[in-house]
């Protein structure tokens, strides 16, 4: 079946990444024909790369050669562009966060429904190798039933760029990395949320959050701590996950870390007390050698298609989207809940 021709709207950091890295991987299915960016400089770069540089969004939308668009503009413009494109008969891939609110998403979905065009959000971190390991541990109970998940990303560079500092453009870290981590969490734990506590940080004096901590409990008993920081000169592990029979720690995207699991042997010595600071402790002493073993990380491959392959199959064959709009909606609702319970302070 024929290749889907795309135009990329917003040819900045992520628009370029889709154009020159992500779509070429699926070159038998998708192809970037051209781009539109409000910046003349970016339009010139697009031309220099041999792409068609459209002068306006309207020019893209009236081009019958374009079947789909990718939206990679600042967050506040996603809704307007998505609705115009759907009404013009284009399929739409939209960068995360899908929009500024659940209401905006609902407005987009109503038009997608009305026009019968595909609308799919690029929640790409469902394919991250570290996440796939955690998902495998969770689903296969490699460390027993998981009851605690800590998911963190921490940097020391503050909020990057320009528009990410501004509320009107949907800046801040909850709408940035927060969307990825919460999407992973809700996709992993198949249980309704029971309670949410959260705290946004404003350490750097921006009008938007430069990070946050959130504590989410699920009805199945799983407790999760999700944290994003931009003022961390040394960082905590990317993942720290406890199961009834072991603990897993993934330090970073390089997949360093370890799984320590209980052997379940009955013949082990009780741990001997150790000197801890100026006192003694048995509670915090390491378990005796026979009580635990080190396991290797599983090497899971995603049991679902890569994003653009899946998008192609959704458009051409009516396949199920791997990123479902109702999942995206739940993440948006959780984000709104976090905003509503946290105060700038
Ligand atoms: P960026 O600032 O690098 O690029 C945005 C581009 O959009 C700029 O070139 C700007 O001139 C252009 N632009 C702004 N308004 C426009 C409009 N109305 N029409 C056309 N062009 C317009 O930003 P970025 O880092 O590329 O982020 C873009 C989007 O991608 C955001 O929604 C962001 O959250 C998302 N993103 C996703 C990931 C991911 O891993 N999925 C990573 C980075 C960014």
GROMACS .gro file of C-alpha atoms and ligand atoms in nm:
model
  389
    1UNK     CA    1   0.000   0.000   0.000
    2UNK     CA    2   0.112   0.354  -0.064
    3UNK     CA    3   0.344   0.551   0.161
    4UNK     CA    4   0.181   0.817   0.381
    5UNK     CA    5   0.310   1.163   0.291
    6UNK     CA    6   0.360   1.390   0.589
    7UNK     CA    7   0.415   1.759   0.645
    8UNK     CA    8   0.580   1.854   0.974
    9UNK     CA    9   0.433   2.157   1.148
   10UNK     CA   10   0.697   2.312   1.374
   11UNK     CA   11   1.040   2.223   1.241
   12UNK     CA   12   1.231   2.284   1.565
   13UNK     CA   13   1.402   2.031   1.791
   14UNK     CA   14   1.140   1.757   1.787
   15UNK     CA   15   1.007   1.831   1.437
   16UNK     CA   16   1.362   1.780   1.305
   17UNK     CA   17   1.399   1.459   1.505
   18UNK     CA   18   1.083   1.315   1.348
   19UNK     CA   19   1.191   1.431   1.002
   20UNK     CA   20   1.548   1.309   1.004
   21UNK     CA   21   1.544   1.019   1.253
   22UNK     CA   22   1.204   0.870   1.333
   23UNK     CA   23   1.023   0.874   0.999
   24UNK     CA   24   1.324   0.753   0.794
   25UNK     CA   25   1.328   0.435   1.007
   26UNK     CA   26   0.985   0.359   0.858
   27UNK     CA   27   1.062   0.488   0.508
   28UNK     CA   28   0.849   0.218   0.345
   29UNK     CA   29   0.548   0.353   0.529
   30UNK     CA   30   0.591   0.725   0.598
   31UNK     CA   31   0.777   1.010   0.431
   32UNK     CA   32   0.823   1.379   0.515
   33UNK     CA   33   0.751   1.587   0.205
   34UNK     CA   34   0.778   1.929   0.362
   35UNK     CA   35   0.758   2.143   0.671
   36UNK     CA   36   0.593   2.459   0.791
   37UNK     CA   37   0.745   2.672   1.065
   38UNK     CA   38   0.658   3.029   1.163
   39UNK     CA   39   1.029   3.105   1.175
   40UNK     CA   40   1.184   3.214   0.844
   41UNK     CA   41   1.517   3.077   0.962
   42UNK     CA   42   1.368   2.730   1.014
   43UNK     CA   43   1.196   2.750   0.672
   44UNK     CA   44   1.534   2.824   0.513
   45UNK     CA   45   1.692   2.525   0.688
   46UNK     CA   46   1.409   2.308   0.563
   47UNK     CA   47   1.475   2.427   0.204
   48UNK     CA   48   1.848   2.369   0.248
   49UNK     CA   49   1.770   2.009   0.346
   50UNK     CA   50   1.577   1.961   0.024
   51UNK     CA   51   1.233   1.965   0.185
   52UNK     CA   52   0.941   2.171   0.065
   53UNK     CA   53   0.915   2.474   0.297
   54UNK     CA   54   0.550   2.580   0.306
   55UNK     CA   55   0.482   2.949   0.369
   56UNK     CA   56   0.169   2.891   0.577
   57UNK     CA   57  -0.034   2.620   0.749
   58UNK     CA   58  -0.311   2.684   0.496
   59UNK     CA   59  -0.070   2.602   0.211
   60UNK     CA   60   0.002   2.267   0.376
   61UNK     CA   61  -0.363   2.191   0.435
   62UNK     CA   62  -0.470   2.259   0.078
   63UNK     CA   63  -0.191   2.041  -0.066
   64UNK     CA   64  -0.357   1.714  -0.175
   65UNK     CA   65  -0.018   1.545  -0.180
   66UNK     CA   66  -0.011   1.566   0.202
   67UNK     CA   67  -0.209   1.295   0.375
   68UNK     CA   68  -0.099   1.350   0.735
   69UNK     CA   69   0.067   1.611   0.950
   70UNK     CA   70   0.290   1.591   1.253
   71UNK     CA   71   0.242   1.868   1.510
   72UNK     CA   72   0.566   1.961   1.688
   73UNK     CA   73   0.494   2.318   1.789
   74UNK     CA   74   0.473   2.461   2.144
   75UNK     CA   75   0.197   2.299   2.348
   76UNK     CA   76  -0.061   2.580   2.337
   77UNK     CA   77  -0.090   2.560   1.958
   78UNK     CA   78  -0.159   2.185   1.928
   79UNK     CA   79  -0.538   2.207   1.956
   80UNK     CA   80  -0.589   2.476   1.691
   81UNK     CA   81  -0.355   2.312   1.439
   82UNK     CA   82  -0.499   1.964   1.499
   83UNK     CA   83  -0.858   2.080   1.447
   84UNK     CA   84  -0.775   2.274   1.129
   85UNK     CA   85  -0.584   1.977   0.987
   86UNK     CA   86  -0.856   1.721   1.069
   87UNK     CA   87  -1.117   1.947   0.911
   88UNK     CA   88  -0.895   1.971   0.601
   89UNK     CA   89  -0.907   1.591   0.577
   90UNK     CA   90  -0.558   1.516   0.710
   91UNK     CA   91  -0.461   1.248   0.962
   92UNK     CA   92  -0.274   1.391   1.259
   93UNK     CA   93   0.016   1.280   1.475
   94UNK     CA   94   0.055   1.517   1.768
   95UNK     CA   95   0.347   1.560   2.003
   96UNK     CA   96   0.293   1.532   2.375
   97UNK     CA   97   0.143   1.687   2.577
   98UNK     CA   98  -0.155   1.644   2.349
   99UNK     CA   99  -0.298   1.980   2.454
  100UNK     CA  100  -0.330   2.217   2.749
  101UNK     CA  101  -0.633   2.049   2.912
  102UNK     CA  102  -0.877   1.759   2.889
  103UNK     CA  103  -1.133   1.999   2.741
  104UNK     CA  104  -0.896   2.088   2.457
  105UNK     CA  105  -0.837   1.718   2.392
  106UNK     CA  106  -1.212   1.652   2.389
  107UNK     CA  107  -1.255   1.932   2.133
  108UNK     CA  108  -0.994   1.767   1.909
  109UNK     CA  109  -1.144   1.420   1.951
  110UNK     CA  110  -1.490   1.546   1.858
  111UNK     CA  111  -1.353   1.670   1.525
  112UNK     CA  112  -1.157   1.347   1.468
  113UNK     CA  113  -1.478   1.155   1.524
  114UNK     CA  114  -1.674   1.384   1.294
  115UNK     CA  115  -1.417   1.370   1.011
  116UNK     CA  116  -1.321   1.004   1.054
  117UNK     CA  117  -0.951   1.094   1.045
  118UNK     CA  118  -0.687   0.934   1.266
  119UNK     CA  119  -0.553   1.139   1.557
  120UNK     CA  120  -0.264   0.982   1.750
  121UNK     CA  121  -0.032   1.120   2.015
  122UNK     CA  122   0.340   1.050   2.012
  123UNK     CA  123   0.389   0.893   2.356
  124UNK     CA  124   0.726   0.759   2.245
  125UNK     CA  125   0.865   0.672   2.587
  126UNK     CA  126   0.654   0.358   2.591
  127UNK     CA  127   0.941   0.219   2.379
  128UNK     CA  128   1.224   0.323   2.616
  129UNK     CA  129   1.438   0.015   2.701
  130UNK     CA  130   1.445   0.101   3.074
  131UNK     CA  131   1.066   0.119   3.079
  132UNK     CA  132   1.035  -0.209   2.888
  133UNK     CA  133   1.249  -0.379   3.156
  134UNK     CA  134   1.028  -0.245   3.433
  135UNK     CA  135   0.718  -0.350   3.243
  136UNK     CA  136   0.857  -0.701   3.201
  137UNK     CA  137   0.945  -0.722   3.573
  138UNK     CA  138   0.598  -0.601   3.661
  139UNK     CA  139   0.402  -0.823   3.425
  140UNK     CA  140   0.606  -1.142   3.475
  141UNK     CA  141   0.642  -1.087   3.851
  142UNK     CA  142   1.019  -1.142   3.826
  143UNK     CA  143   1.059  -0.981   4.170
  144UNK     CA  144   0.719  -1.104   4.288
  145UNK     CA  145   0.417  -0.876   4.298
  146UNK     CA  146   0.534  -0.519   4.264
  147UNK     CA  147   0.398  -0.290   4.533
  148UNK     CA  148   0.616   0.020   4.500
  149UNK     CA  149   0.743   0.206   4.193
  150UNK     CA  150   0.968   0.509   4.199
  151UNK     CA  151   1.020   0.676   3.861
  152UNK     CA  152   1.245   0.978   3.840
  153UNK     CA  153   1.427   1.196   3.592
  154UNK     CA  154   1.665   1.453   3.730
  155UNK     CA  155   1.885   1.709   3.559
  156UNK     CA  156   2.088   2.011   3.668
  157UNK     CA  157   2.020   2.243   3.374
  158UNK     CA  158   1.698   2.415   3.474
  159UNK     CA  159   1.408   2.451   3.228
  160UNK     CA  160   1.544   2.446   2.871
  161UNK     CA  161   1.469   2.687   2.585
  162UNK     CA  162   1.228   2.978   2.564
  163UNK     CA  163   0.858   2.887   2.548
  164UNK     CA  164   0.898   2.613   2.815
  165UNK     CA  165   0.938   2.894   3.074
  166UNK     CA  166   0.598   3.045   2.993
  167UNK     CA  167   0.257   2.939   3.119
  168UNK     CA  168   0.073   3.066   2.811
  169UNK     CA  169   0.267   2.820   2.593
  170UNK     CA  170   0.214   2.527   2.829
  171UNK     CA  171   0.564   2.541   2.976
  172UNK     CA  172   0.688   2.375   3.294
  173UNK     CA  173   0.808   2.027   3.371
  174UNK     CA  174   0.477   1.861   3.459
  175UNK     CA  175   0.359   1.923   3.100
  176UNK     CA  176   0.701   1.822   2.971
  177UNK     CA  177   0.873   1.518   3.126
  178UNK     CA  178   0.578   1.471   3.360
  179UNK     CA  179   0.360   1.362   3.069
  180UNK     CA  180   0.607   1.086   2.974
  181UNK     CA  181   0.649   0.948   3.326
  182UNK     CA  182   0.279   0.956   3.407
  183UNK     CA  183   0.191   0.799   3.072
  184UNK     CA  184   0.436   0.514   3.141
  185UNK     CA  185   0.296   0.467   3.491
  186UNK     CA  186  -0.070   0.457   3.387
  187UNK     CA  187   0.010   0.224   3.100
  188UNK     CA  188   0.199  -0.006   3.338
  189UNK     CA  189  -0.040  -0.027   3.630
  190UNK     CA  190  -0.375  -0.148   3.511
  191UNK     CA  191  -0.580  -0.027   3.805
  192UNK     CA  192  -0.786   0.282   3.884
  193UNK     CA  193  -0.612   0.559   4.076
  194UNK     CA  194  -0.712   0.575   4.442
  195UNK     CA  195  -0.536   0.891   4.554
  196UNK     CA  196  -0.293   1.158   4.437
  197UNK     CA  197  -0.064   1.384   4.634
  198UNK     CA  198   0.176   1.621   4.464
  199UNK     CA  199   0.401   1.920   4.501
  200UNK     CA  200   0.526   2.140   4.216
  201UNK     CA  201   0.859   2.319   4.263
  202UNK     CA  202   0.941   2.677   4.167
  203UNK     CA  203   1.303   2.687   4.286
  204UNK     CA  204   1.430   2.875   3.982
  205UNK     CA  205   1.174   3.157   4.003
  206UNK     CA  206   0.995   3.082   3.677
  207UNK     CA  207   0.619   3.127   3.645
  208UNK     CA  208   0.595   2.756   3.562
  209UNK     CA  209   0.707   2.454   3.763
  210UNK     CA  210   1.072   2.350   3.729
  211UNK     CA  211   0.989   2.006   3.863
  212UNK     CA  212   0.747   1.817   4.082
  213UNK     CA  213   0.698   1.524   4.312
  214UNK     CA  214   0.383   1.319   4.300
  215UNK     CA  215   0.266   1.024   4.502
  216UNK     CA  216   0.000   0.813   4.336
  217UNK     CA  217  -0.172   0.513   4.489
  218UNK     CA  218  -0.377   0.264   4.290
  219UNK     CA  219  -0.674   0.058   4.397
  220UNK     CA  220  -0.471  -0.263   4.349
  221UNK     CA  221  -0.236  -0.145   4.626
  222UNK     CA  222   0.056  -0.028   4.408
  223UNK     CA  223   0.213   0.296   4.528
  224UNK     CA  224   0.415   0.515   4.294
  225UNK     CA  225   0.640   0.811   4.341
  226UNK     CA  226   0.698   1.013   4.024
  227UNK     CA  227   0.951   1.292   4.036
  228UNK     CA  228   1.099   1.535   3.785
  229UNK     CA  229   1.379   1.770   3.887
  230UNK     CA  230   1.591   2.023   3.700
  231UNK     CA  231   1.810   2.132   3.993
  232UNK     CA  232   1.976   1.799   4.079
  233UNK     CA  233   2.356   1.808   4.062
  234UNK     CA  234   2.366   1.443   4.152
  235UNK     CA  235   2.075   1.216   4.087
  236UNK     CA  236   1.876   0.925   4.222
  237UNK     CA  237   1.810   0.613   4.012
  238UNK     CA  238   1.579   0.642   3.709
  239UNK     CA  239   1.375   0.350   3.855
  240UNK     CA  240   1.357   0.193   4.199
  241UNK     CA  241   1.098  -0.082   4.215
  242UNK     CA  242   1.010  -0.310   4.504
  243UNK     CA  243   0.836  -0.644   4.472
  244UNK     CA  244   0.749  -0.896   4.741
  245UNK     CA  245   1.050  -1.108   4.636
  246UNK     CA  246   1.308  -0.857   4.527
  247UNK     CA  247   1.412  -0.503   4.445
  248UNK     CA  248   1.516  -0.360   4.108
  249UNK     CA  249   1.711  -0.044   4.045
  250UNK     CA  250   1.787   0.103   3.704
  251UNK     CA  251   2.028   0.389   3.749
  252UNK     CA  252   2.010   0.553   3.411
  253UNK     CA  253   1.923   0.525   3.042
  254UNK     CA  254   2.247   0.328   2.997
  255UNK     CA  255   2.063   0.050   3.186
  256UNK     CA  256   2.317   0.027   3.466
  257UNK     CA  257   2.166  -0.104   3.788
  258UNK     CA  258   2.075  -0.432   3.949
  259UNK     CA  259   1.803  -0.669   4.054
  260UNK     CA  260   1.847  -0.832   4.393
  261UNK     CA  261   1.598  -1.109   4.458
  262UNK     CA  262   1.526  -1.329   4.756
  263UNK     CA  263   1.642  -1.691   4.707
  264UNK     CA  264   1.367  -1.818   4.934
  265UNK     CA  265   1.613  -2.059   5.099
  266UNK     CA  266   1.509  -2.170   5.445
  267UNK     CA  267   1.857  -2.261   5.572
  268UNK     CA  268   1.996  -1.908   5.587
  269UNK     CA  269   2.152  -1.747   5.894
  270UNK     CA  270   1.976  -1.450   6.048
  271UNK     CA  271   2.166  -1.130   5.961
  272UNK     CA  272   2.428  -1.036   6.217
  273UNK     CA  273   2.403  -0.688   6.375
  274UNK     CA  274   2.628  -0.427   6.215
  275UNK     CA  275   2.779  -0.107   6.341
  276UNK     CA  276   2.574   0.179   6.194
  277UNK     CA  277   2.710   0.523   6.276
  278UNK     CA  278   2.744   0.528   6.651
  279UNK     CA  279   2.493   0.248   6.705
  280UNK     CA  280   2.419  -0.114   6.621
  281UNK     CA  281   2.145  -0.243   6.392
  282UNK     CA  282   2.015  -0.580   6.286
  283UNK     CA  283   1.716  -0.436   6.099
  284UNK     CA  284   1.933  -0.250   5.849
  285UNK     CA  285   2.208  -0.513   5.823
  286UNK     CA  286   2.253  -0.663   5.474
  287UNK     CA  287   2.079  -0.998   5.432
  288UNK     CA  288   2.308  -1.300   5.467
  289UNK     CA  289   2.475  -1.412   5.144
  290UNK     CA  290   2.252  -1.715   5.080
  291UNK     CA  291   1.933  -1.513   5.128
  292UNK     CA  292   1.962  -1.313   4.808
  293UNK     CA  293   2.089  -1.344   4.452
  294UNK     CA  294   2.163  -1.100   4.176
  295UNK     CA  295   1.950  -1.143   3.864
  296UNK     CA  296   2.025  -0.999   3.522
  297UNK     CA  297   1.786  -0.758   3.364
  298UNK     CA  298   1.552  -0.918   3.115
  299UNK     CA  299   1.606  -0.796   2.759
  300UNK     CA  300   1.251  -0.741   2.646
  301UNK     CA  301   1.153  -0.621   2.303
  302UNK     CA  302   0.833  -0.424   2.279
  303UNK     CA  303   0.549  -0.667   2.204
  304UNK     CA  304   0.388  -0.396   1.992
  305UNK     CA  305   0.490  -0.216   1.671
  306UNK     CA  306   0.708   0.094   1.664
  307UNK     CA  307   0.511   0.418   1.655
  308UNK     CA  308   0.508   0.499   1.284
  309UNK     CA  309   0.458   0.137   1.183
  310UNK     CA  310   0.156   0.127   1.410
  311UNK     CA  311   0.031   0.463   1.279
  312UNK     CA  312   0.055   0.329   0.923
  313UNK     CA  313  -0.136   0.015   1.017
  314UNK     CA  314  -0.403   0.223   1.191
  315UNK     CA  315  -0.451   0.445   0.884
  316UNK     CA  316  -0.421   0.179   0.612
  317UNK     CA  317  -0.553  -0.135   0.781
  318UNK     CA  318  -0.774  -0.007   1.063
  319UNK     CA  319  -0.540  -0.159   1.327
  320UNK     CA  320  -0.572  -0.066   1.693
  321UNK     CA  321  -0.358   0.232   1.788
  322UNK     CA  322  -0.093   0.147   2.047
  323UNK     CA  323  -0.140   0.495   2.198
  324UNK     CA  324  -0.511   0.522   2.256
  325UNK     CA  325  -0.674   0.861   2.292
  326UNK     CA  326  -0.861   0.750   2.603
  327UNK     CA  327  -0.525   0.663   2.767
  328UNK     CA  328  -0.390   1.004   2.671
  329UNK     CA  329  -0.705   1.155   2.821
  330UNK     CA  330  -0.647   0.979   3.156
  331UNK     CA  331  -0.295   1.120   3.173
  332UNK     CA  332  -0.429   1.468   3.096
  333UNK     CA  333  -0.687   1.431   3.372
  334UNK     CA  334  -0.417   1.324   3.619
  335UNK     CA  335  -0.207   1.625   3.521
  336UNK     CA  336  -0.503   1.853   3.576
  337UNK     CA  337  -0.560   1.692   3.914
  338UNK     CA  338  -0.195   1.753   4.009
  339UNK     CA  339  -0.221   2.117   3.901
  340UNK     CA  340  -0.542   2.158   4.098
  341UNK     CA  341  -0.401   2.025   4.426
  342UNK     CA  342  -0.069   2.206   4.413
  343UNK     CA  343  -0.010   2.571   4.476
  344UNK     CA  344   0.269   2.787   4.350
  345UNK     CA  345   0.462   2.879   4.663
  346LIG     P1  346   1.121   2.388   1.969
  346LIG     O1  347   1.108   2.523   2.030
  346LIG     O2  348   1.257   2.331   1.948
  346LIG     O3  349   1.047   2.385   1.828
  346LIG     C1  350   0.919   2.439   1.806
  346LIG     C2  351   0.914   2.494   1.664
  346LIG     O4  352   0.780   2.531   1.635
  346LIG     C3  353   1.000   2.620   1.646
  346LIG     O5  354   1.084   2.605   1.533
  346LIG     C4  355   0.895   2.732   1.625
  346LIG     O6  356   0.941   2.834   1.540
  346LIG     C5  357   0.780   2.656   1.564
  346LIG     N1  358   0.648   2.713   1.584
  346LIG     C6  359   0.598   2.778   1.693
  346LIG     N2  360   0.468   2.807   1.676
  346LIG     C7  361   0.433   2.762   1.552
  346LIG     C8  362   0.315   2.762   1.477
  346LIG     N3  363   0.202   2.812   1.526
  346LIG     N4  364   0.317   2.706   1.354
  346LIG     C9  365   0.430   2.653   1.302
  346LIG     N5  366   0.548   2.652   1.369
  346LIG    C10  367   0.549   2.703   1.493
  346LIG     O7  368   1.033   2.292   2.060
  346LIG     P2  369   1.044   2.133   2.067
  346LIG     O8  370   1.135   2.097   2.178
  346LIG     O9  371   1.069   2.079   1.933
  346LIG    O10  372   0.895   2.096   2.117
  346LIG    C11  373   0.788   2.092   2.025
  346LIG    C12  374   0.682   1.995   2.074
  346LIG    O11  375   0.742   1.865   2.080
  346LIG    C13  376   0.630   2.023   2.215
  346LIG    O12  377   0.495   1.992   2.221
  346LIG    C14  378   0.712   1.931   2.303
  346LIG    O13  379   0.646   1.895   2.423
  346LIG    C15  380   0.728   1.811   2.213
  346LIG     N6  381   0.847   1.730   2.242
  346LIG    C16  382   0.832   1.597   2.255
  346LIG    C17  383   0.941   1.517   2.284
  346LIG    C18  384   0.923   1.369   2.294
  346LIG    O14  385   1.014   1.299   2.337
  346LIG     N7  386   0.809   1.314   2.256
  346LIG    C19  387   1.068   1.574   2.301
  346LIG    C20  388   1.081   1.712   2.284
  346LIG    C21  389   0.970   1.790   2.254
   0.00000   0.00000   0.00000
